Amino acid sequence: ATVLLSRLESGDTQLLQATVRDITELKMAEAALKESEERFKSYIDNSPEGVFITDERGCYLEVNPGACRITGYEKDELLVMQISDLVPPESHDAGIKHFKELTEYGHAFGEILFRHKDGSLRYWSVDAVRLTPTRFIGFVKDITVRIRSEEALRETTEYLNNLFDYA
């Protein structure tokens, strides 16, 4: 409960007025909201995928531990970076197209080449949605092993087809 005390004077008479307000429901709602926020944060922090929150300029506003694992960067490093800092020059057009689709339609999915902190090039599956007109969330999986396996399979198939044609 909250209590508000007021002093009233009328001539020689002084009165003390107390107003009491029950705030039990307010406190319960605040506790439920805090619990919900903590639960949501736990879901994001424990996600095996990288989760990135960006603004309309592509600046990282929030990242989870999965995003740090996938990129090789620490959280404080990522929070001063932009999407374009991770996209190598040969993928800038694809990255720009993906972000334009996201801002225009509210959702975008793509497989994009990114540069890891160690300098290696990686392939990521990026599924992103617009949260607000100026906030976006992206869910990222490193699919490098799958892409390289597909490339090796194509090369092997081509090699075997050439052998068959030659025979």
Short mmCIF file of N, CA and C in Angstrom, two decimals:
data_model
loop_
_atom_site.label_atom_id
_atom_site.label_comp_id
_atom_site.label_asym_id
_atom_site.label_seq_id
_atom_site.Cartn_x
_atom_site.Cartn_y
_atom_site.Cartn_z
N ALA A 1 0.84 -1.18 0.00
CA ALA A 1 0.00 0.00 0.00
C ALA A 1 0.89 1.24 0.00
N THR A 2 0.37 2.30 -0.56
CA THR A 2 1.05 3.59 -0.50
C THR A 2 0.19 4.52 0.34
N VAL A 3 0.87 5.38 1.06
CA VAL A 3 0.17 6.33 1.92
C VAL A 3 0.64 7.73 1.54
N LEU A 4 -0.31 8.62 1.33
CA LEU A 4 -0.02 10.02 1.03
C LEU A 4 -0.60 10.85 2.16
N LEU A 5 0.27 11.61 2.84
CA LEU A 5 -0.18 12.45 3.95
C LEU A 5 -0.22 13.90 3.50
N SER A 6 -1.31 14.57 3.87
CA SER A 6 -1.46 15.99 3.55
C SER A 6 -1.86 16.72 4.83
N ARG A 7 -1.33 17.91 5.00
CA ARG A 7 -1.70 18.72 6.15
C ARG A 7 -2.63 19.82 5.67
N LEU A 8 -3.76 19.93 6.32
CA LEU A 8 -4.74 20.94 5.97
C LEU A 8 -4.89 21.91 7.15
N GLU A 9 -4.98 23.20 6.84
CA GLU A 9 -5.19 24.20 7.90
C GLU A 9 -6.42 25.01 7.55
N SER A 10 -7.22 25.24 8.58
CA SER A 10 -8.39 26.09 8.44
C SER A 10 -8.50 26.91 9.72
N GLY A 11 -8.04 28.15 9.63
CA GLY A 11 -8.02 29.01 10.82
C GLY A 11 -7.07 28.44 11.84
N ASP A 12 -7.60 28.19 13.06
CA ASP A 12 -6.78 27.63 14.13
C ASP A 12 -6.76 26.10 14.11
N THR A 13 -7.50 25.51 13.18
CA THR A 13 -7.61 24.05 13.14
C THR A 13 -6.62 23.47 12.13
N GLN A 14 -5.89 22.49 12.59
CA GLN A 14 -4.98 21.77 11.69
C GLN A 14 -5.45 20.32 11.61
N LEU A 15 -5.50 19.83 10.37
CA LEU A 15 -5.93 18.46 10.15
C LEU A 15 -4.84 17.71 9.36
N LEU A 16 -4.79 16.45 9.58
CA LEU A 16 -3.89 15.60 8.83
C LEU A 16 -4.75 14.63 8.05
N GLN A 17 -4.59 14.63 6.74
CA GLN A 17 -5.39 13.75 5.89
C GLN A 17 -4.47 12.66 5.34
N ALA A 18 -4.91 11.43 5.42
CA ALA A 18 -4.14 10.30 4.89
C ALA A 18 -4.93 9.65 3.78
N THR A 19 -4.26 9.42 2.66
CA THR A 19 -4.87 8.72 1.54
C THR A 19 -4.09 7.42 1.36
N VAL A 20 -4.78 6.30 1.44
CA VAL A 20 -4.15 4.99 1.33
C VAL A 20 -4.62 4.34 0.03
N ARG A 21 -3.65 3.79 -0.70
CA ARG A 21 -3.98 3.16 -1.98
C ARG A 21 -3.38 1.76 -2.00
N ASP A 22 -4.19 0.78 -2.32
CA ASP A 22 -3.73 -0.61 -2.42
C ASP A 22 -3.06 -0.80 -3.78
N ILE A 23 -1.77 -1.14 -3.77
CA ILE A 23 -1.03 -1.31 -5.03
C ILE A 23 -0.60 -2.77 -5.21
N THR A 24 -1.32 -3.68 -4.56
CA THR A 24 -1.00 -5.11 -4.66
C THR A 24 -1.02 -5.58 -6.11
N GLU A 25 -2.08 -5.23 -6.84
CA GLU A 25 -2.19 -5.66 -8.24
C GLU A 25 -1.06 -5.10 -9.09
N LEU A 26 -0.70 -3.84 -8.86
CA LEU A 26 0.40 -3.22 -9.59
C LEU A 26 1.71 -3.97 -9.33
N LYS A 27 2.00 -4.28 -8.08
CA LYS A 27 3.22 -5.00 -7.72
C LYS A 27 3.22 -6.41 -8.32
N MET A 28 2.07 -7.07 -8.33
CA MET A 28 1.97 -8.40 -8.93
C MET A 28 2.21 -8.32 -10.44
N ALA A 29 1.67 -7.32 -11.09
CA ALA A 29 1.87 -7.14 -12.53
C ALA A 29 3.34 -6.86 -12.84
N GLU A 30 3.98 -6.03 -12.02
CA GLU A 30 5.40 -5.74 -12.22
C GLU A 30 6.24 -7.00 -12.06
N ALA A 31 5.92 -7.83 -11.06
CA ALA A 31 6.66 -9.08 -10.84
C ALA A 31 6.45 -10.04 -12.01
N ALA A 32 5.23 -10.13 -12.52
CA ALA A 32 4.95 -11.01 -13.66
C ALA A 32 5.69 -10.53 -14.90
N LEU A 33 5.74 -9.22 -15.11
CA LEU A 33 6.46 -8.68 -16.26
C LEU A 33 7.95 -8.98 -16.14
N LYS A 34 8.51 -8.79 -14.96
CA LYS A 34 9.94 -9.06 -14.75
C LYS A 34 10.24 -10.54 -15.00
N GLU A 35 9.38 -11.42 -14.51
CA GLU A 35 9.56 -12.86 -14.72
C GLU A 35 9.49 -13.19 -16.21
N SER A 36 8.55 -12.60 -16.91
CA SER A 36 8.41 -12.83 -18.35
C SER A 36 9.65 -12.34 -19.10
N GLU A 37 10.14 -11.17 -18.76
CA GLU A 37 11.35 -10.64 -19.40
C GLU A 37 12.55 -11.53 -19.14
N GLU A 38 12.70 -12.02 -17.92
CA GLU A 38 13.82 -12.90 -17.59
C GLU A 38 13.71 -14.23 -18.33
N ARG A 39 12.50 -14.76 -18.46
CA ARG A 39 12.28 -16.00 -19.19
C ARG A 39 12.63 -15.81 -20.68
N PHE A 40 12.17 -14.70 -21.28
CA PHE A 40 12.47 -14.41 -22.68
C PHE A 40 13.98 -14.27 -22.88
N LYS A 41 14.64 -13.54 -21.99
CA LYS A 41 16.09 -13.36 -22.09
C LYS A 41 16.80 -14.70 -22.00
N SER A 42 16.34 -15.59 -21.14
CA SER A 42 16.92 -16.92 -21.01
C SER A 42 16.77 -17.71 -22.30
N TYR A 43 15.59 -17.62 -22.94
CA TYR A 43 15.38 -18.32 -24.22
C TYR A 43 16.39 -17.84 -25.26
N ILE A 44 16.55 -16.53 -25.37
CA ILE A 44 17.46 -15.96 -26.36
C ILE A 44 18.91 -16.31 -26.02
N ASP A 45 19.28 -16.14 -24.76
CA ASP A 45 20.67 -16.41 -24.36
C ASP A 45 21.06 -17.88 -24.56
N ASN A 46 20.11 -18.79 -24.42
CA ASN A 46 20.41 -20.22 -24.54
C ASN A 46 20.11 -20.78 -25.91
N SER A 47 19.73 -19.95 -26.85
CA SER A 47 19.45 -20.40 -28.21
C SER A 47 20.74 -20.89 -28.87
N PRO A 48 20.67 -22.02 -29.59
CA PRO A 48 21.85 -22.47 -30.32
C PRO A 48 22.15 -21.60 -31.54
N GLU A 49 21.17 -20.81 -31.95
CA GLU A 49 21.35 -19.92 -33.09
C GLU A 49 21.88 -18.57 -32.62
N GLY A 50 22.51 -17.88 -33.55
CA GLY A 50 22.90 -16.51 -33.26
C GLY A 50 21.68 -15.62 -33.39
N VAL A 51 21.46 -14.75 -32.43
CA VAL A 51 20.34 -13.82 -32.47
C VAL A 51 20.91 -12.41 -32.45
N PHE A 52 20.52 -11.64 -33.46
CA PHE A 52 21.01 -10.27 -33.62
C PHE A 52 19.80 -9.33 -33.65
N ILE A 53 19.84 -8.25 -32.88
CA ILE A 53 18.86 -7.18 -32.98
C ILE A 53 19.60 -6.01 -33.61
N THR A 54 19.02 -5.46 -34.69
CA THR A 54 19.66 -4.33 -35.37
C THR A 54 18.67 -3.19 -35.51
N ASP A 55 19.22 -2.02 -35.82
CA ASP A 55 18.36 -0.89 -36.13
C ASP A 55 18.23 -0.77 -37.65
N GLU A 56 17.57 0.28 -38.10
CA GLU A 56 17.30 0.46 -39.53
C GLU A 56 18.56 0.75 -40.35
N ARG A 57 19.67 1.07 -39.68
CA ARG A 57 20.94 1.30 -40.38
C ARG A 57 21.82 0.06 -40.39
N GLY A 58 21.36 -1.02 -39.75
CA GLY A 58 22.14 -2.25 -39.69
C GLY A 58 23.12 -2.29 -38.54
N CYS A 59 22.99 -1.38 -37.58
CA CYS A 59 23.86 -1.38 -36.39
C CYS A 59 23.35 -2.42 -35.40
N TYR A 60 24.25 -3.20 -34.83
CA TYR A 60 23.86 -4.20 -33.85
C TYR A 60 23.51 -3.50 -32.54
N LEU A 61 22.32 -3.81 -32.02
CA LEU A 61 21.86 -3.24 -30.75
C LEU A 61 21.93 -4.26 -29.62
N GLU A 62 21.75 -5.53 -29.98
CA GLU A 62 21.80 -6.60 -28.99
C GLU A 62 22.18 -7.88 -29.72
N VAL A 63 22.96 -8.71 -29.06
CA VAL A 63 23.35 -10.02 -29.60
C VAL A 63 23.36 -11.03 -28.47
N ASN A 64 23.17 -12.29 -28.82
CA ASN A 64 23.20 -13.32 -27.79
C ASN A 64 24.54 -14.07 -27.84
N PRO A 65 24.81 -14.96 -26.89
CA PRO A 65 26.06 -15.73 -26.92
C PRO A 65 26.24 -16.54 -28.20
N GLY A 66 25.14 -17.02 -28.78
CA GLY A 66 25.22 -17.75 -30.05
C GLY A 66 25.79 -16.89 -31.16
N ALA A 67 25.42 -15.61 -31.20
CA ALA A 67 25.94 -14.69 -32.20
C ALA A 67 27.45 -14.51 -32.02
N CYS A 68 27.88 -14.48 -30.77
CA CYS A 68 29.31 -14.35 -30.49
C CYS A 68 30.06 -15.60 -30.94
N ARG A 69 29.49 -16.78 -30.68
CA ARG A 69 30.13 -18.04 -31.11
C ARG A 69 30.26 -18.08 -32.64
N ILE A 70 29.19 -17.72 -33.32
CA ILE A 70 29.17 -17.82 -34.78
C ILE A 70 30.13 -16.83 -35.43
N THR A 71 30.24 -15.64 -34.87
CA THR A 71 31.08 -14.60 -35.50
C THR A 71 32.51 -14.62 -35.01
N GLY A 72 32.74 -15.15 -33.80
CA GLY A 72 34.07 -15.10 -33.20
C GLY A 72 34.33 -13.82 -32.43
N TYR A 73 33.39 -12.89 -32.45
CA TYR A 73 33.55 -11.61 -31.76
C TYR A 73 32.91 -11.67 -30.37
N GLU A 74 33.43 -10.87 -29.46
CA GLU A 74 32.82 -10.69 -28.15
C GLU A 74 31.61 -9.76 -28.29
N LYS A 75 30.72 -9.82 -27.32
CA LYS A 75 29.51 -9.00 -27.37
C LYS A 75 29.83 -7.51 -27.50
N ASP A 76 30.78 -7.01 -26.70
CA ASP A 76 31.10 -5.59 -26.74
C ASP A 76 31.68 -5.18 -28.09
N GLU A 77 32.35 -6.11 -28.77
CA GLU A 77 32.87 -5.82 -30.11
C GLU A 77 31.74 -5.72 -31.12
N LEU A 78 30.81 -6.68 -31.06
CA LEU A 78 29.69 -6.67 -32.01
C LEU A 78 28.80 -5.44 -31.84
N LEU A 79 28.64 -4.99 -30.61
CA LEU A 79 27.71 -3.87 -30.36
C LEU A 79 28.22 -2.53 -30.88
N VAL A 80 29.44 -2.49 -31.39
CA VAL A 80 29.93 -1.26 -32.04
C VAL A 80 30.10 -1.49 -33.55
N MET A 81 29.54 -2.60 -34.04
CA MET A 81 29.66 -2.95 -35.45
C MET A 81 28.31 -2.85 -36.16
N GLN A 82 28.38 -2.95 -37.48
CA GLN A 82 27.19 -3.01 -38.33
C GLN A 82 27.22 -4.30 -39.12
N ILE A 83 26.08 -4.66 -39.70
CA ILE A 83 26.02 -5.85 -40.55
C ILE A 83 27.10 -5.79 -41.62
N SER A 84 27.27 -4.64 -42.22
CA SER A 84 28.23 -4.50 -43.32
C SER A 84 29.67 -4.79 -42.89
N ASP A 85 29.96 -4.72 -41.59
CA ASP A 85 31.31 -5.04 -41.10
C ASP A 85 31.61 -6.53 -41.20
N LEU A 86 30.58 -7.36 -41.25
CA LEU A 86 30.77 -8.81 -41.31
C LEU A 86 30.60 -9.37 -42.72
N VAL A 87 30.07 -8.57 -43.62
CA VAL A 87 29.83 -9.04 -44.98
C VAL A 87 31.03 -8.67 -45.86
N PRO A 88 31.68 -9.67 -46.47
CA PRO A 88 32.83 -9.36 -47.32
C PRO A 88 32.37 -8.64 -48.59
N PRO A 89 33.28 -7.90 -49.24
CA PRO A 89 32.90 -7.12 -50.42
C PRO A 89 32.16 -7.93 -51.49
N GLU A 90 32.55 -9.17 -51.68
CA GLU A 90 31.90 -9.98 -52.72
C GLU A 90 30.45 -10.33 -52.39
N SER A 91 30.01 -10.09 -51.15
CA SER A 91 28.63 -10.37 -50.75
C SER A 91 27.83 -9.12 -50.41
N HIS A 92 28.42 -7.93 -50.58
CA HIS A 92 27.69 -6.71 -50.23
C HIS A 92 26.36 -6.60 -50.94
N ASP A 93 26.31 -6.90 -52.25
CA ASP A 93 25.05 -6.79 -52.98
C ASP A 93 23.99 -7.73 -52.41
N ALA A 94 24.37 -8.96 -52.09
CA ALA A 94 23.43 -9.92 -51.52
C ALA A 94 22.96 -9.45 -50.14
N GLY A 95 23.88 -8.90 -49.34
CA GLY A 95 23.52 -8.40 -48.02
C GLY A 95 22.57 -7.22 -48.10
N ILE A 96 22.84 -6.30 -49.03
CA ILE A 96 21.96 -5.14 -49.21
C ILE A 96 20.58 -5.58 -49.68
N LYS A 97 20.54 -6.53 -50.61
CA LYS A 97 19.26 -7.04 -51.12
C LYS A 97 18.46 -7.68 -49.98
N HIS A 98 19.14 -8.46 -49.15
CA HIS A 98 18.47 -9.12 -48.01
C HIS A 98 17.88 -8.08 -47.05
N PHE A 99 18.67 -7.06 -46.72
CA PHE A 99 18.20 -6.04 -45.77
C PHE A 99 17.07 -5.20 -46.38
N LYS A 100 17.13 -4.90 -47.68
CA LYS A 100 16.04 -4.16 -48.33
C LYS A 100 14.75 -4.98 -48.31
N GLU A 101 14.85 -6.27 -48.57
CA GLU A 101 13.68 -7.14 -48.52
C GLU A 101 13.09 -7.14 -47.11
N LEU A 102 13.95 -7.19 -46.12
CA LEU A 102 13.50 -7.17 -44.73
C LEU A 102 12.76 -5.87 -44.40
N THR A 103 13.34 -4.74 -44.79
CA THR A 103 12.70 -3.46 -44.46
C THR A 103 11.42 -3.26 -45.26
N GLU A 104 11.38 -3.77 -46.49
CA GLU A 104 10.19 -3.58 -47.32
C GLU A 104 9.04 -4.52 -46.97
N TYR A 105 9.35 -5.80 -46.75
CA TYR A 105 8.30 -6.79 -46.53
C TYR A 105 8.14 -7.25 -45.09
N GLY A 106 9.10 -6.89 -44.24
CA GLY A 106 9.00 -7.28 -42.84
C GLY A 106 9.58 -8.64 -42.54
N HIS A 107 10.04 -9.36 -43.56
CA HIS A 107 10.63 -10.67 -43.37
C HIS A 107 11.60 -10.94 -44.52
N ALA A 108 12.70 -11.61 -44.20
CA ALA A 108 13.65 -12.00 -45.24
C ALA A 108 14.38 -13.26 -44.80
N PHE A 109 14.61 -14.13 -45.77
CA PHE A 109 15.39 -15.34 -45.53
C PHE A 109 16.43 -15.44 -46.62
N GLY A 110 17.64 -15.82 -46.24
CA GLY A 110 18.67 -16.00 -47.25
C GLY A 110 19.88 -16.71 -46.70
N GLU A 111 20.71 -17.16 -47.63
CA GLU A 111 21.99 -17.75 -47.28
C GLU A 111 23.05 -16.80 -47.80
N ILE A 112 23.86 -16.29 -46.89
CA ILE A 112 24.77 -15.20 -47.21
C ILE A 112 26.17 -15.53 -46.71
N LEU A 113 27.15 -15.09 -47.48
CA LEU A 113 28.55 -15.25 -47.12
C LEU A 113 28.94 -14.17 -46.11
N PHE A 114 29.58 -14.58 -45.01
CA PHE A 114 30.04 -13.66 -43.98
C PHE A 114 31.49 -13.92 -43.67
N ARG A 115 32.14 -12.92 -43.09
CA ARG A 115 33.54 -13.07 -42.67
C ARG A 115 33.60 -13.21 -41.16
N HIS A 116 34.19 -14.31 -40.71
CA HIS A 116 34.41 -14.59 -39.29
C HIS A 116 35.54 -13.69 -38.79
N LYS A 117 35.63 -13.51 -37.49
CA LYS A 117 36.69 -12.67 -36.92
C LYS A 117 38.08 -13.17 -37.31
N ASP A 118 38.22 -14.49 -37.45
CA ASP A 118 39.54 -15.05 -37.81
C ASP A 118 39.87 -14.85 -39.30
N GLY A 119 38.97 -14.21 -40.04
CA GLY A 119 39.20 -13.92 -41.45
C GLY A 119 38.62 -14.95 -42.40
N SER A 120 38.21 -16.10 -41.89
CA SER A 120 37.64 -17.13 -42.75
C SER A 120 36.26 -16.72 -43.24
N LEU A 121 35.92 -17.21 -44.42
CA LEU A 121 34.59 -16.94 -44.98
C LEU A 121 33.67 -18.08 -44.57
N ARG A 122 32.48 -17.72 -44.15
CA ARG A 122 31.49 -18.69 -43.69
C ARG A 122 30.16 -18.41 -44.37
N TYR A 123 29.35 -19.44 -44.48
CA TYR A 123 28.00 -19.28 -45.02
C TYR A 123 27.02 -19.34 -43.86
N TRP A 124 26.11 -18.39 -43.87
CA TRP A 124 25.09 -18.34 -42.83
C TRP A 124 23.71 -18.34 -43.43
N SER A 125 22.82 -19.04 -42.77
CA SER A 125 21.40 -18.98 -43.06
C SER A 125 20.85 -17.89 -42.15
N VAL A 126 20.23 -16.87 -42.74
CA VAL A 126 19.72 -15.74 -41.98
C VAL A 126 18.21 -15.62 -42.18
N ASP A 127 17.47 -15.73 -41.11
CA ASP A 127 16.02 -15.57 -41.12
C ASP A 127 15.72 -14.36 -40.24
N ALA A 128 15.19 -13.30 -40.83
CA ALA A 128 15.02 -12.05 -40.09
C ALA A 128 13.60 -11.53 -40.23
N VAL A 129 13.15 -10.83 -39.19
CA VAL A 129 11.83 -10.21 -39.20
C VAL A 129 11.92 -8.80 -38.61
N ARG A 130 10.99 -7.97 -39.03
CA ARG A 130 10.90 -6.62 -38.49
C ARG A 130 10.11 -6.67 -37.19
N LEU A 131 10.67 -6.10 -36.13
CA LEU A 131 9.98 -6.01 -34.84
C LEU A 131 9.17 -4.72 -34.75
N THR A 132 9.79 -3.62 -35.17
CA THR A 132 9.17 -2.29 -35.21
C THR A 132 9.68 -1.63 -36.48
N PRO A 133 9.22 -0.45 -36.82
CA PRO A 133 9.76 0.20 -38.02
C PRO A 133 11.27 0.43 -37.99
N THR A 134 11.87 0.44 -36.80
CA THR A 134 13.31 0.70 -36.71
C THR A 134 14.10 -0.42 -36.01
N ARG A 135 13.46 -1.54 -35.74
CA ARG A 135 14.14 -2.65 -35.05
C ARG A 135 13.87 -3.96 -35.78
N PHE A 136 14.94 -4.76 -35.92
CA PHE A 136 14.86 -6.03 -36.64
C PHE A 136 15.56 -7.10 -35.83
N ILE A 137 15.07 -8.33 -35.95
CA ILE A 137 15.72 -9.45 -35.27
C ILE A 137 16.08 -10.49 -36.33
N GLY A 138 17.31 -10.97 -36.23
CA GLY A 138 17.79 -11.99 -37.16
C GLY A 138 18.23 -13.22 -36.42
N PHE A 139 17.86 -14.38 -36.96
CA PHE A 139 18.26 -15.67 -36.41
C PHE A 139 19.23 -16.29 -37.41
N VAL A 140 20.44 -16.60 -36.95
CA VAL A 140 21.52 -16.99 -37.85
C VAL A 140 22.05 -18.37 -37.48
N LYS A 141 22.22 -19.21 -38.50
CA LYS A 141 22.86 -20.52 -38.34
C LYS A 141 24.07 -20.56 -39.25
N ASP A 142 25.15 -21.12 -38.77
CA ASP A 142 26.33 -21.33 -39.59
C ASP A 142 26.08 -22.60 -40.41
N ILE A 143 26.01 -22.46 -41.73
CA ILE A 143 25.73 -23.59 -42.62
C ILE A 143 26.94 -23.89 -43.50
N THR A 144 28.11 -23.45 -43.07
CA THR A 144 29.33 -23.62 -43.87
C THR A 144 29.59 -25.08 -44.21
N VAL A 145 29.47 -25.98 -43.24
CA VAL A 145 29.74 -27.40 -43.47
C VAL A 145 28.79 -27.94 -44.54
N ARG A 146 27.52 -27.59 -44.45
CA ARG A 146 26.55 -28.07 -45.44
C ARG A 146 26.88 -27.55 -46.84
N ILE A 147 27.17 -26.26 -46.96
CA ILE A 147 27.48 -25.66 -48.26
C ILE A 147 28.74 -26.29 -48.85
N ARG A 148 29.76 -26.48 -48.04
CA ARG A 148 31.01 -27.08 -48.54
C ARG A 148 30.80 -28.54 -48.93
N SER A 149 29.95 -29.25 -48.20
CA SER A 149 29.64 -30.64 -48.55
C SER A 149 28.90 -30.69 -49.88
N GLU A 150 27.96 -29.78 -50.09
CA GLU A 150 27.23 -29.72 -51.36
C GLU A 150 28.18 -29.41 -52.51
N GLU A 151 29.13 -28.49 -52.30
CA GLU A 151 30.11 -28.15 -53.33
C GLU A 151 30.98 -29.37 -53.65
N ALA A 152 31.41 -30.10 -52.63
CA ALA A 152 32.24 -31.29 -52.84
C ALA A 152 31.46 -32.36 -53.59
N LEU A 153 30.18 -32.51 -53.24
CA LEU A 153 29.34 -33.49 -53.93
C LEU A 153 29.16 -33.12 -55.40
N ARG A 154 28.95 -31.83 -55.68
CA ARG A 154 28.84 -31.38 -57.08
C ARG A 154 30.12 -31.66 -57.85
N GLU A 155 31.25 -31.36 -57.23
CA GLU A 155 32.54 -31.61 -57.90
C GLU A 155 32.74 -33.10 -58.16
N THR A 156 32.41 -33.93 -57.18
CA THR A 156 32.55 -35.37 -57.35
C THR A 156 31.62 -35.88 -58.44
N THR A 157 30.38 -35.39 -58.43
CA THR A 157 29.41 -35.80 -59.46
C THR A 157 29.89 -35.39 -60.85
N GLU A 158 30.40 -34.18 -60.96
CA GLU A 158 30.93 -33.71 -62.24
C GLU A 158 32.11 -34.56 -62.69
N TYR A 159 33.00 -34.88 -61.76
CA TYR A 159 34.16 -35.71 -62.07
C TYR A 159 33.71 -37.09 -62.56
N LEU A 160 32.75 -37.70 -61.84
CA LEU A 160 32.27 -39.03 -62.23
C LEU A 160 31.53 -38.99 -63.56
N ASN A 161 30.77 -37.94 -63.81
CA ASN A 161 30.09 -37.80 -65.11
C ASN A 161 31.11 -37.67 -66.24
N ASN A 162 32.18 -36.92 -66.00
CA ASN A 162 33.23 -36.79 -67.01
C ASN A 162 33.91 -38.12 -67.26
N LEU A 163 34.16 -38.90 -66.20
CA LEU A 163 34.76 -40.23 -66.37
C LEU A 163 33.84 -41.14 -67.18
N PHE A 164 32.56 -41.07 -66.86
CA PHE A 164 31.57 -41.89 -67.56
C PHE A 164 31.52 -41.50 -69.04
N ASP A 165 31.49 -40.19 -69.32
CA ASP A 165 31.48 -39.72 -70.70
C ASP A 165 32.74 -40.14 -71.43
N TYR A 166 33.86 -40.11 -70.78
CA TYR A 166 35.13 -40.47 -71.38
C TYR A 166 35.17 -41.97 -71.69
N ALA A 167 34.61 -42.77 -70.77
CA ALA A 167 34.61 -44.22 -70.94
C ALA A 167 33.71 -44.58 -72.10
#
